[in-house]
Amino acid sequence: MPVDYSSFETDLATVRADLKTVKDNAANLSGEDACFDAGSVEMDAGTAEMDAGTLEMDRGTLDYTISDIEGQSTALKDAWDAYETAQALMPGYKPVLSTSTGGVSKLRTNAKDTVSGIKSKGDGYVKTGKDLAAKARGVSDAAVASSC
């Protein structure tokens, strides 16, 4: 089954919205309340960082999918090894399965490639979220520095 990345997309959209809020609120700092309002911008940046953390939780859920794929790959190898062992004990046996050892290896390589792709995509979402949160923190720090 294809991996569902919708929670990543939703959470990343939230972090993007948080960054926009930080930028908008920082741009509107003025007057004698600017320093006080800059504190709100700092809290907004904290929200962006917290929301970016949800992407790491999303990434953790991918580990269940990864573990399942790796487990099935191992089970396939074990089953094939048992099949070959049983076949060797029966002289003159004609295999009923057409999949060769090479075919099993190809399936296991595909599983490894799939796992690698899942990890990479999930890690990419996490990195993007962290980068956006860092930008929000940078805007916040600059707002405080210029207003207080």
GROMACS .gro file of C-alpha atoms in nm:
model
  148
    1MET     CA    1   0.000   0.000   0.000
    2PRO     CA    2   0.125   0.348  -0.070
    3VAL     CA    3   0.243   0.549   0.228
    4ASP     CA    4   0.006   0.826   0.336
    5TYR     CA    5   0.195   1.152   0.379
    6SER     CA    6  -0.117   1.365   0.432
    7SER     CA    7  -0.041   1.429   0.800
    8PHE     CA    8   0.302   1.559   0.697
    9GLU     CA    9   0.142   1.791   0.443
   10THR     CA   10  -0.112   1.918   0.696
   11ASP     CA   11   0.150   1.974   0.967
   12LEU     CA   12   0.388   2.143   0.726
   13ALA     CA   13   0.109   2.377   0.615
   14THR     CA   14   0.055   2.464   0.980
   15VAL     CA   15   0.422   2.551   1.026
   16ARG     CA   16   0.412   2.765   0.711
   17ALA     CA   17   0.108   2.948   0.849
   18ASP     CA   18   0.292   2.995   1.180
   19LEU     CA   19   0.588   3.150   0.997
   20LYS     CA   20   0.352   3.385   0.812
   21THR     CA   21   0.196   3.489   1.144
   22VAL     CA   22   0.541   3.560   1.289
   23LYS     CA   23   0.639   3.767   0.986
   24ASP     CA   24   0.311   3.957   0.978
   25ASN     CA   25   0.316   4.034   1.350
   26ALA     CA   26   0.682   4.135   1.342
   27ALA     CA   27   0.614   4.371   1.053
   28ASN     CA   28   0.346   4.548   1.255
   29LEU     CA   29   0.556   4.633   1.562
   30SER     CA   30   0.551   5.003   1.633
   31GLY     CA   31   0.494   5.259   1.903
   32GLU     CA   32   0.543   5.232   2.274
   33ASP     CA   33   0.394   4.880   2.288
   34ALA     CA   34   0.640   4.743   2.030
   35CYS     CA   35   0.855   4.566   2.290
   36PHE     CA   36   0.550   4.408   2.454
   37ASP     CA   37   0.414   4.303   2.115
   38ALA     CA   38   0.754   4.156   2.026
   39GLY     CA   39   0.693   3.913   2.314
   40SER     CA   40   0.387   3.789   2.127
   41VAL     CA   41   0.602   3.740   1.819
   42GLU     CA   42   0.837   3.528   2.033
   43MET     CA   43   0.543   3.315   2.144
   44ASP     CA   44   0.436   3.279   1.781
   45ALA     CA   45   0.785   3.154   1.696
   46GLY     CA   46   0.756   2.904   1.982
   47THR     CA   47   0.432   2.781   1.831
   48ALA     CA   48   0.609   2.731   1.497
   49GLU     CA   49   0.880   2.528   1.670
   50MET     CA   50   0.622   2.319   1.853
   51ASP     CA   51   0.427   2.257   1.535
   52ALA     CA   52   0.749   2.160   1.357
   53GLY     CA   53   0.789   1.898   1.630
   54THR     CA   54   0.469   1.731   1.514
   55LEU     CA   55   0.648   1.650   1.190
   56GLU     CA   56   0.899   1.450   1.393
   57MET     CA   57   0.610   1.258   1.548
   58ASP     CA   58   0.472   1.196   1.199
   59ARG     CA   59   0.815   1.066   1.100
   60GLY     CA   60   0.806   0.828   1.396
   61THR     CA   61   0.484   0.672   1.267
   62LEU     CA   62   0.664   0.584   0.944
   63ASP     CA   63   0.881   0.349   1.147
   64TYR     CA   64   0.583   0.112   1.177
   65THR     CA   65   0.554   0.095   0.798
   66ILE     CA   66   0.929   0.056   0.763
   67SER     CA   67   0.938  -0.220   1.024
   68ASP     CA   68   0.656  -0.404   0.848
   69ILE     CA   69   0.834  -0.392   0.511
   70GLU     CA   70   1.162  -0.505   0.664
   71GLY     CA   71   0.986  -0.785   0.854
   72GLN     CA   72   0.814  -0.909   0.541
   73SER     CA   73   1.141  -0.899   0.351
   74THR     CA   74   1.310  -1.109   0.619
   75ALA     CA   75   1.016  -1.353   0.625
   76LEU     CA   76   1.043  -1.389   0.248
   77LYS     CA   77   1.412  -1.472   0.271
   78ASP     CA   78   1.352  -1.721   0.553
   79ALA     CA   79   1.070  -1.889   0.360
   80TRP     CA   80   1.280  -1.910   0.045
   81ASP     CA   81   1.575  -2.056   0.238
   82ALA     CA   82   1.342  -2.319   0.392
   83TYR     CA   83   1.200  -2.398   0.049
   84GLU     CA   84   1.547  -2.448  -0.098
   85THR     CA   85   1.651  -2.665   0.197
   86ALA     CA   86   1.342  -2.883   0.158
   87GLN     CA   87   1.398  -2.903  -0.216
   88ALA     CA   88   1.756  -3.026  -0.163
   89LEU     CA   89   1.625  -3.312   0.052
   90MET     CA   90   1.408  -3.444  -0.232
   91PRO     CA   91   1.622  -3.580  -0.518
   92GLY     CA   92   1.460  -3.540  -0.856
   93TYR     CA   93   1.205  -3.290  -0.728
   94LYS     CA   94   1.079  -3.048  -0.990
   95PRO     CA   95   1.018  -2.703  -0.834
   96VAL     CA   96   0.665  -2.574  -0.866
   97LEU     CA   97   0.770  -2.218  -0.795
   98SER     CA   98   0.918  -2.029  -1.084
   99THR     CA   99   1.073  -1.756  -0.869
  100SER     CA  100   1.446  -1.800  -0.856
  101THR     CA  101   1.683  -1.691  -0.582
  102GLY     CA  102   1.757  -1.390  -0.803
  103GLY     CA  103   1.389  -1.303  -0.804
  104VAL     CA  104   1.377  -1.317  -0.425
  105SER     CA  105   1.689  -1.101  -0.407
  106LYS     CA  106   1.528  -0.851  -0.642
  107LEU     CA  107   1.217  -0.838  -0.424
  108ARG     CA  108   1.433  -0.779  -0.116
  109THR     CA  109   1.632  -0.508  -0.296
  110ASN     CA  110   1.304  -0.342  -0.394
  111ALA     CA  111   1.198  -0.354  -0.028
  112LYS     CA  112   1.525  -0.188   0.079
  113ASP     CA  113   1.482   0.079  -0.187
  114THR     CA  114   1.124   0.138  -0.076
  115VAL     CA  115   1.233   0.176   0.286
  116SER     CA  116   1.508   0.416   0.183
  117GLY     CA  117   1.259   0.628  -0.013
  118ILE     CA  118   1.011   0.636   0.276
  119LYS     CA  119   1.282   0.740   0.522
  120SER     CA  120   1.415   1.006   0.287
  121LYS     CA  121   1.076   1.160   0.220
  122GLY     CA  122   0.981   1.162   0.588
  123ASP     CA  123   1.317   1.311   0.686
  124GLY     CA  124   1.271   1.578   0.418
  125TYR     CA  125   0.943   1.689   0.574
  126VAL     CA  126   1.107   1.707   0.917
  127LYS     CA  127   1.399   1.911   0.780
  128THR     CA  128   1.167   2.153   0.602
  129GLY     CA  129   0.965   2.200   0.921
  130LYS     CA  130   1.280   2.266   1.124
  131ASP     CA  131   1.404   2.514   0.864
  132LEU     CA  132   1.073   2.704   0.869
  133ALA     CA  133   1.071   2.710   1.249
  134ALA     CA  134   1.430   2.841   1.249
  135LYS     CA  135   1.323   3.120   1.013
  136ALA     CA  136   1.038   3.206   1.249
  137ARG     CA  137   1.281   3.217   1.540
  138GLY     CA  138   1.515   3.441   1.340
  139VAL     CA  139   1.234   3.685   1.259
  140SER     CA  140   1.129   3.682   1.624
  141ASP     CA  141   1.482   3.745   1.752
  142ALA     CA  142   1.523   4.034   1.508
  143ALA     CA  143   1.189   4.182   1.616
  144VAL     CA  144   1.287   4.170   1.981
  145ALA     CA  145   1.631   4.316   1.909
  146SER     CA  146   1.485   4.606   1.715
  147SER     CA  147   1.190   4.676   1.946
  148CYS     CA  148   1.326   4.629   2.297
   0.00000   0.00000   0.00000
